[in-house]
mmCIF file of C-alpha atoms in Angstrom:
data_model
loop_
_atom_site.group_PDB
_atom_site.id
_atom_site.type_symbol
_atom_site.label_atom_id
_atom_site.label_comp_id
_atom_site.label_asym_id
_atom_site.label_seq_id
_atom_site.Cartn_x
_atom_site.Cartn_y
_atom_site.Cartn_z
ATOM 1 C CA MET V 12 -31.441 -4.329 39.708
ATOM 2 C CA ALA V 13 -31.606 -5.353 42.887
ATOM 3 C CA PRO V 14 -29.369 -4.310 45.626
ATOM 4 C CA GLY V 15 -26.961 -6.910 47.155
ATOM 5 C CA VAL V 16 -27.792 -9.620 44.588
ATOM 6 C CA GLU V 17 -25.117 -9.371 42.695
ATOM 7 C CA ARG V 18 -23.348 -9.790 46.151
ATOM 8 C CA ILE V 19 -24.594 -13.296 46.415
ATOM 9 C CA ASP V 20 -21.762 -15.903 47.544
ATOM 10 C CA TRP V 21 -23.663 -19.037 45.358
ATOM 11 C CA ALA V 22 -20.613 -21.439 46.872
ATOM 12 C CA ALA V 23 -21.715 -20.364 50.369
ATOM 13 C CA PRO V 24 -22.777 -24.361 51.771
ATOM 14 C CA TRP V 25 -26.102 -23.447 53.255
ATOM 15 C CA LEU V 26 -27.267 -22.137 48.955
ATOM 16 C CA GLN V 27 -26.296 -25.841 47.488
ATOM 17 C CA PRO V 28 -29.333 -26.678 47.777
ATOM 18 C CA TRP V 29 -31.123 -23.292 46.154
ATOM 19 C CA ARG V 30 -27.739 -22.796 43.420
ATOM 20 C CA ALA V 31 -28.782 -24.682 40.105
ATOM 21 C CA VAL V 32 -32.172 -22.042 40.171
ATOM 22 C CA GLY V 33 -31.022 -19.059 41.883
ATOM 23 C CA GLU V 34 -27.706 -18.421 40.475
ATOM 24 C CA PRO V 35 -28.979 -18.555 36.644
ATOM 25 C CA LEU V 36 -31.856 -16.193 38.130
ATOM 26 C CA ALA V 37 -29.693 -13.937 40.138
ATOM 27 C CA ALA V 38 -27.459 -13.323 36.560
ATOM 28 C CA ARG V 39 -30.119 -12.022 34.796
ATOM 29 C CA ILE V 40 -31.203 -9.915 37.409
ATOM 30 C CA VAL V 41 -27.979 -8.262 37.848
ATOM 31 C CA ALA V 42 -26.951 -7.865 34.269
ATOM 32 C CA ALA V 43 -27.415 -8.732 30.532
ATOM 33 C CA THR V 44 -27.161 -12.470 29.681
ATOM 34 C CA ALA V 45 -23.945 -13.735 28.797
ATOM 35 C CA ASP V 46 -24.353 -13.653 24.955
ATOM 36 C CA MET V 47 -24.897 -9.489 25.520
ATOM 37 C CA ALA V 48 -21.790 -9.293 28.170
ATOM 38 C CA ALA V 49 -19.368 -8.045 25.778
ATOM 39 C CA ALA V 50 -21.206 -6.170 23.617
ATOM 40 C CA PRO V 51 -20.710 -1.911 23.828
ATOM 41 C CA ALA V 52 -21.892 -0.788 27.745
ATOM 42 C CA ASP V 53 -24.892 1.468 25.555
ATOM 43 C CA GLU V 54 -25.896 -1.879 24.016
ATOM 44 C CA ALA V 55 -26.212 -4.040 26.683
ATOM 45 C CA GLU V 56 -29.861 -5.334 28.194
ATOM 46 C CA PRO V 57 -30.627 -4.150 31.232
ATOM 47 C CA GLY V 58 -30.736 -6.578 33.635
ATOM 48 C CA LEU V 59 -34.551 -7.614 34.646
ATOM 49 C CA PRO V 60 -36.541 -7.069 37.602
ATOM 50 C CA VAL V 61 -36.387 -8.780 40.189
ATOM 51 C CA HIS V 62 -40.783 -9.837 39.878
ATOM 52 C CA ALA V 63 -40.349 -10.526 35.983
ATOM 53 C CA ALA V 64 -36.399 -12.932 36.494
ATOM 54 C CA LEU V 65 -39.091 -15.238 38.982
ATOM 55 C CA SER V 66 -42.332 -15.213 36.965
ATOM 56 C CA ALA V 67 -40.017 -16.413 33.806
ATOM 57 C CA ALA V 68 -38.743 -19.531 36.214
ATOM 58 C CA PRO V 69 -39.345 -22.501 35.038
ATOM 59 C CA GLY V 70 -42.363 -24.079 37.165
ATOM 60 C CA ALA V 71 -43.422 -20.719 38.773
ATOM 61 C CA PRO V 72 -46.450 -22.293 41.143
ATOM 62 C CA LEU V 73 -47.714 -18.762 40.288
ATOM 63 C CA ARG V 74 -46.891 -14.815 39.210
ATOM 64 C CA PHE V 75 -45.269 -12.913 40.732
ATOM 65 C CA VAL V 76 -45.968 -9.112 40.314
ATOM 66 C CA PRO V 77 -44.184 -5.177 41.513
ATOM 67 C CA GLN V 78 -44.617 -4.176 44.633
ATOM 68 C CA SER V 79 -47.103 -1.215 43.160
ATOM 69 C CA ASP V 80 -49.336 -4.146 42.324
ATOM 70 C CA LEU V 81 -50.179 -5.238 45.628
ATOM 71 C CA PRO V 82 -53.623 -2.344 46.199
ATOM 72 C CA GLU V 83 -53.408 0.345 49.090
ATOM 73 C CA GLY V 84 -54.642 -1.494 52.298
ATOM 74 C CA THR V 85 -54.718 -4.928 51.555
ATOM 75 C CA ALA V 86 -52.885 -7.270 53.673
ATOM 76 C CA TYR V 87 -49.531 -8.932 51.881
ATOM 77 C CA GLU V 88 -50.809 -12.732 52.684
ATOM 78 C CA GLN V 89 -54.482 -12.233 51.776
ATOM 79 C CA HIS V 90 -53.504 -10.348 48.282
ATOM 80 C CA ILE V 91 -52.030 -13.373 47.417
ATOM 81 C CA PHE V 92 -54.739 -16.289 48.785
ATOM 82 C CA ASP V 93 -56.507 -14.402 46.227
ATOM 83 C CA THR V 94 -54.481 -13.044 43.461
ATOM 84 C CA ARG V 95 -52.158 -16.264 43.719
ATOM 85 C CA CYS V 96 -49.490 -13.409 42.568
ATOM 86 C CA VAL V 97 -46.930 -12.256 45.135
ATOM 87 C CA PRO V 98 -45.987 -8.384 45.324
ATOM 88 C CA THR V 99 -42.396 -8.248 44.846
ATOM 89 C CA ARG V 100 -39.604 -5.893 45.725
ATOM 90 C CA ASP V 101 -36.212 -5.239 43.682
ATOM 91 C CA ASN V 102 -34.420 -6.279 46.661
ATOM 92 C CA LEU V 103 -32.252 -9.122 48.523
ATOM 93 C CA HIS V 104 -35.033 -9.902 50.613
ATOM 94 C CA ASP V 105 -37.203 -10.774 48.097
ATOM 95 C CA PHE V 106 -35.280 -12.413 45.733
ATOM 96 C CA PHE V 107 -34.691 -14.855 48.019
ATOM 97 C CA ASN V 108 -38.600 -14.842 49.022
ATOM 98 C CA GLY V 109 -39.054 -15.780 45.741
ATOM 99 C CA LEU V 110 -36.993 -18.663 45.409
ATOM 100 C CA VAL V 111 -38.488 -20.550 48.486
ATOM 101 C CA TRP V 112 -41.826 -20.337 46.539
ATOM 102 C CA LEU V 113 -39.451 -22.110 43.747
ATOM 103 C CA HIS V 114 -38.461 -24.664 45.797
ATOM 104 C CA TRP V 115 -41.440 -25.469 48.520
ATOM 105 C CA PRO V 116 -44.339 -24.272 46.902
ATOM 106 C CA GLN V 117 -47.133 -26.957 48.555
ATOM 107 C CA ALA V 118 -45.322 -25.739 52.020
ATOM 108 C CA LYS V 119 -45.831 -21.797 51.064
ATOM 109 C CA ARG V 120 -48.954 -21.974 49.750
ATOM 110 C CA ARG V 121 -49.939 -23.377 52.890
ATOM 111 C CA MET V 122 -48.389 -20.813 55.112
ATOM 112 C CA ASN V 123 -50.242 -18.741 53.246
ATOM 113 C CA GLN V 124 -53.699 -20.085 53.536
ATOM 114 C CA LEU V 125 -53.375 -20.253 57.011
ATOM 115 C CA GLN V 126 -52.219 -16.798 57.483
ATOM 116 C CA ALA V 127 -54.900 -15.713 55.177
ATOM 117 C CA GLN V 128 -57.977 -18.033 57.141
ATOM 118 C CA ALA V 129 -56.588 -16.051 60.403
ATOM 119 C CA ILE V 130 -56.622 -12.901 58.819
ATOM 120 C CA ALA V 131 -60.830 -13.780 57.966
ATOM 121 C CA ALA V 132 -61.013 -14.605 61.642
ATOM 122 C CA GLN V 133 -59.512 -12.256 63.316
ATOM 123 C CA GLY V 134 -58.379 -9.738 60.825
ATOM 124 C CA VAL V 135 -55.336 -7.673 60.279
ATOM 125 C CA GLY V 136 -54.680 -5.877 63.705
ATOM 126 C CA ALA V 137 -51.449 -4.004 65.622
ATOM 127 C CA VAL V 138 -50.588 -7.431 66.795
ATOM 128 C CA ARG V 139 -50.628 -10.720 64.911
ATOM 129 C CA GLY V 140 -52.300 -13.815 67.061
ATOM 130 C CA PRO V 141 -50.508 -16.621 67.489
ATOM 131 C CA LEU V 142 -50.826 -18.635 64.817
ATOM 132 C CA ARG V 143 -49.747 -15.506 62.129
ATOM 133 C CA ASP V 144 -46.518 -15.180 64.683
ATOM 134 C CA ALA V 145 -45.320 -18.626 64.351
ATOM 135 C CA LEU V 146 -45.736 -18.321 60.636
ATOM 136 C CA THR V 147 -44.199 -15.544 60.182
ATOM 137 C CA VAL V 148 -41.455 -16.564 62.408
ATOM 138 C CA PHE V 149 -40.829 -19.613 60.091
ATOM 139 C CA ASP V 150 -41.310 -17.526 56.846
ATOM 140 C CA GLU V 151 -38.690 -15.329 57.657
ATOM 141 C CA ASN V 152 -36.071 -17.690 60.026
ATOM 142 C CA GLY V 153 -36.879 -21.104 59.816
ATOM 143 C CA ALA V 154 -35.530 -24.358 58.409
ATOM 144 C CA LEU V 155 -35.837 -28.126 58.702
ATOM 145 C CA LEU V 156 -33.467 -29.801 60.236
ATOM 146 C CA GLN V 157 -32.691 -33.756 59.730
ATOM 147 C CA ALA V 158 -30.666 -35.083 61.814
ATOM 148 C CA PRO V 159 -29.897 -38.557 64.326
ATOM 149 C CA GLU V 160 -31.686 -38.206 67.558
ATOM 150 C CA PRO V 161 -29.169 -37.787 70.131
ATOM 151 C CA LEU V 162 -28.168 -34.209 67.577
ATOM 152 C CA TRP V 163 -32.035 -33.262 68.470
ATOM 153 C CA ALA V 164 -31.233 -34.222 71.821
ATOM 154 C CA ALA V 165 -28.191 -31.978 72.443
ATOM 155 C CA LEU V 166 -29.809 -29.169 70.669
ATOM 156 C CA HIS V 167 -33.074 -29.407 72.320
ATOM 157 C CA ALA V 168 -30.838 -28.938 75.905
ATOM 158 C CA ARG V 169 -28.545 -26.006 74.497
ATOM 159 C CA ASP V 170 -25.779 -28.532 75.395
ATOM 160 C CA TRP V 171 -24.152 -26.902 72.098
ATOM 161 C CA GLN V 172 -20.207 -28.601 73.614
ATOM 162 C CA ARG V 173 -22.121 -31.820 72.987
ATOM 163 C CA LEU V 174 -23.757 -30.845 69.951
ATOM 164 C CA PHE V 175 -20.862 -29.430 67.788
ATOM 165 C CA VAL V 176 -18.432 -30.915 69.196
ATOM 166 C CA ASP V 177 -18.816 -34.180 71.091
ATOM 167 C CA LEU V 178 -20.825 -35.796 68.641
ATOM 168 C CA ARG V 179 -19.517 -33.170 65.774
ATOM 169 C CA PRO V 180 -19.900 -36.788 63.687
ATOM 170 C CA LEU V 181 -23.505 -37.372 63.375
ATOM 171 C CA TRP V 182 -23.570 -34.012 61.393
ATOM 172 C CA GLY V 183 -22.490 -36.226 58.760
ATOM 173 C CA GLN V 184 -25.244 -37.669 58.622
ATOM 174 C CA ALA V 185 -27.477 -34.224 59.446
ATOM 175 C CA ARG V 186 -28.841 -32.219 56.815
ATOM 176 C CA LEU V 187 -29.939 -28.686 57.607
ATOM 177 C CA LEU V 188 -32.421 -26.765 54.228
ATOM 178 C CA LEU V 189 -33.464 -23.454 55.249
ATOM 179 C CA LEU V 190 -36.639 -21.546 54.516
ATOM 180 C CA GLY V 191 -36.337 -18.710 55.929
ATOM 181 C CA HIS V 192 -35.676 -15.688 53.244
ATOM 182 C CA ALA V 193 -35.069 -13.068 55.585
ATOM 183 C CA LEU V 194 -32.444 -15.659 56.895
ATOM 184 C CA MET V 195 -31.354 -16.403 53.713
ATOM 185 C CA GLU V 196 -30.236 -12.272 53.059
ATOM 186 C CA LYS V 197 -28.911 -11.652 55.988
ATOM 187 C CA LEU V 198 -25.987 -14.700 55.337
ATOM 188 C CA VAL V 199 -25.375 -12.565 52.081
ATOM 189 C CA THR V 200 -22.826 -10.865 55.039
ATOM 190 C CA PRO V 201 -22.670 -14.178 57.244
ATOM 191 C CA ARG V 202 -22.405 -12.872 61.096
ATOM 192 C CA LYS V 203 -22.274 -15.133 64.022
ATOM 193 C CA PRO V 204 -24.891 -14.445 65.738
ATOM 194 C CA MET V 205 -27.405 -15.357 63.178
ATOM 195 C CA VAL V 206 -30.444 -18.048 64.224
ATOM 196 C CA ALA V 207 -32.499 -20.410 62.354
ATOM 197 C CA HIS V 208 -35.839 -21.697 63.779
ATOM 198 C CA VAL V 209 -35.335 -25.046 63.013
ATOM 199 C CA TYR V 210 -38.313 -27.594 62.372
ATOM 200 C CA LYS V 211 -38.117 -31.716 62.884
ATOM 201 C CA ALA V 212 -38.209 -33.366 59.589
ATOM 202 C CA PRO V 213 -38.026 -36.926 59.407
ATOM 203 C CA PRO V 214 -34.482 -38.210 58.661
ATOM 204 C CA ALA V 215 -35.902 -40.809 55.608
ATOM 205 C CA ILE V 216 -37.183 -38.389 53.263
ATOM 206 C CA GLU V 217 -34.832 -37.303 50.971
ATOM 207 C CA SER V 218 -35.802 -35.237 47.999
ATOM 208 C CA ILE V 219 -36.548 -31.594 48.973
ATOM 209 C CA ALA V 220 -40.364 -32.440 46.200
ATOM 210 C CA ASN V 221 -41.275 -34.593 48.996
ATOM 211 C CA LEU V 222 -39.921 -33.011 52.172
ATOM 212 C CA ASP V 223 -42.129 -30.041 50.620
ATOM 213 C CA THR V 224 -45.230 -32.264 50.609
ATOM 214 C CA TRP V 225 -44.550 -33.411 54.222
ATOM 215 C CA LEU V 226 -44.267 -29.994 55.313
ATOM 216 C CA ALA V 227 -47.118 -28.632 54.209
ATOM 217 C CA GLN V 228 -49.463 -31.865 56.056
ATOM 218 C CA ALA V 229 -47.774 -31.225 58.495
ATOM 219 C CA LEU V 230 -48.551 -27.085 58.842
ATOM 220 C CA GLN V 231 -51.848 -27.493 61.191
ATOM 221 C CA PRO V 232 -53.159 -24.744 63.087
ATOM 222 C CA GLU V 233 -52.660 -26.331 67.022
ATOM 223 C CA PRO V 234 -49.415 -27.832 66.869
ATOM 224 C CA TRP V 235 -47.882 -24.638 64.831
ATOM 225 C CA ALA V 236 -49.415 -22.003 67.209
ATOM 226 C CA THR V 237 -46.935 -23.403 70.067
ATOM 227 C CA LYS V 238 -43.776 -22.144 67.937
ATOM 228 C CA PRO V 239 -42.855 -25.526 68.075
ATOM 229 C CA PHE V 240 -39.111 -24.546 66.786
ATOM 230 C CA ALA V 241 -35.822 -24.600 68.564
ATOM 231 C CA PRO V 242 -33.113 -22.204 67.421
ATOM 232 C CA LEU V 243 -29.569 -23.385 66.371
ATOM 233 C CA PRO V 244 -27.450 -20.917 65.301
ATOM 234 C CA VAL V 245 -26.370 -21.544 62.603
ATOM 235 C CA LEU V 246 -23.057 -20.701 61.557
ATOM 236 C CA GLY V 247 -21.751 -23.281 64.464
ATOM 237 C CA VAL V 248 -22.926 -26.499 62.100
ATOM 238 C CA PRO V 249 -19.973 -28.538 60.943
ATOM 239 C CA GLY V 250 -18.785 -27.560 56.981
ATOM 240 C CA TRP V 251 -20.731 -24.000 57.118
ATOM 241 C CA TRP V 252 -17.977 -22.122 58.397
ATOM 242 C CA SER V 253 -14.796 -22.435 58.938
ATOM 243 C CA ALA V 254 -13.720 -20.537 62.144
ATOM 244 C CA ASN V 255 -15.910 -23.382 64.121
ATOM 245 C CA GLN V 256 -13.273 -26.216 62.781
ATOM 246 C CA SER V 257 -12.315 -24.884 66.736
ATOM 247 C CA ALA V 258 -13.679 -25.884 69.768
ATOM 248 C CA SER V 259 -13.658 -22.443 71.201
ATOM 249 C CA PHE V 260 -16.035 -20.720 68.379
ATOM 250 C CA TYR V 261 -18.721 -22.300 70.773
ATOM 251 C CA ASP V 262 -17.491 -20.762 73.610
ATOM 252 C CA ASP V 263 -18.810 -17.473 73.025
ATOM 253 C CA ALA V 264 -22.498 -17.408 75.248
ATOM 254 C CA GLN V 265 -24.014 -14.225 73.633
ATOM 255 C CA VAL V 266 -24.814 -16.733 70.375
ATOM 256 C CA PHE V 267 -24.468 -20.195 72.211
ATOM 257 C CA ARG V 268 -26.887 -19.226 75.256
ATOM 258 C CA PRO V 269 -27.271 -21.420 77.872
ATOM 259 C CA PRO V 270 -30.968 -23.038 78.622
ATOM 260 C CA ARG V 271 -33.281 -20.124 80.598
ATOM 261 C CA SER V 272 -33.498 -21.351 83.973
ATOM 262 C CA GLY V 273 -36.204 -23.463 84.920
ATOM 263 C CA ALA V 274 -37.453 -23.300 80.825
ATOM 264 C CA ALA V 275 -39.435 -26.505 79.857
ATOM 265 C CA GLN V 276 -37.252 -28.286 77.261
ATOM 266 C CA ARG V 277 -39.042 -29.826 74.690
#
């Protein structure tokens, strides 16, 4: 059993786009299937390894395999590109990575392709180049934000009072979709300082499948190497955390940091 999967709160607002697929998979990992629930402990079937549960998901875009299938000395991204197999450990981190592959297969393939191309051109060094670094940041902690322009202006200015208090009604027209599997893992135990690196998505695209296609096309080396993201403390999003109903929630400058002096705003 993957430690921590049983602690996922599928009622959390950030997990609603993932719940229909993710909750049944988590149940298969954690314990026996429902029809075995009443069986004696010595007769109950154990939960599935994470890789087996993900591979069995309907429409899985590639195979998930045990981490031991990754040959020693082979880069993880290169192995995925070459084999269409994702080495997967029995933990929360890799469970959420698998869920992202199931929901955003085109974007994940494109990120993997760009990683593999950079590895082929530059090799694997102690420090990633700008493009690989940006892709890794987004893969681990990224999100798409669809929002009216005034919210984006306030976010880029890091004017948190305007973003979350003055313009709070506009969040009813916004949608934040997580892609970063490390961020999703951390949100199993939510903490106020958690930040997503958000990328601007067109509000008119409603389905995740269409957003997936759009994002895969938007993933181009030159703009992405500049890290075209904005930091967003995710528990400040209205409706995502009960404590943020109070305006004083946003007074914490250690979380809602002012813009750096002299820093250019995108």
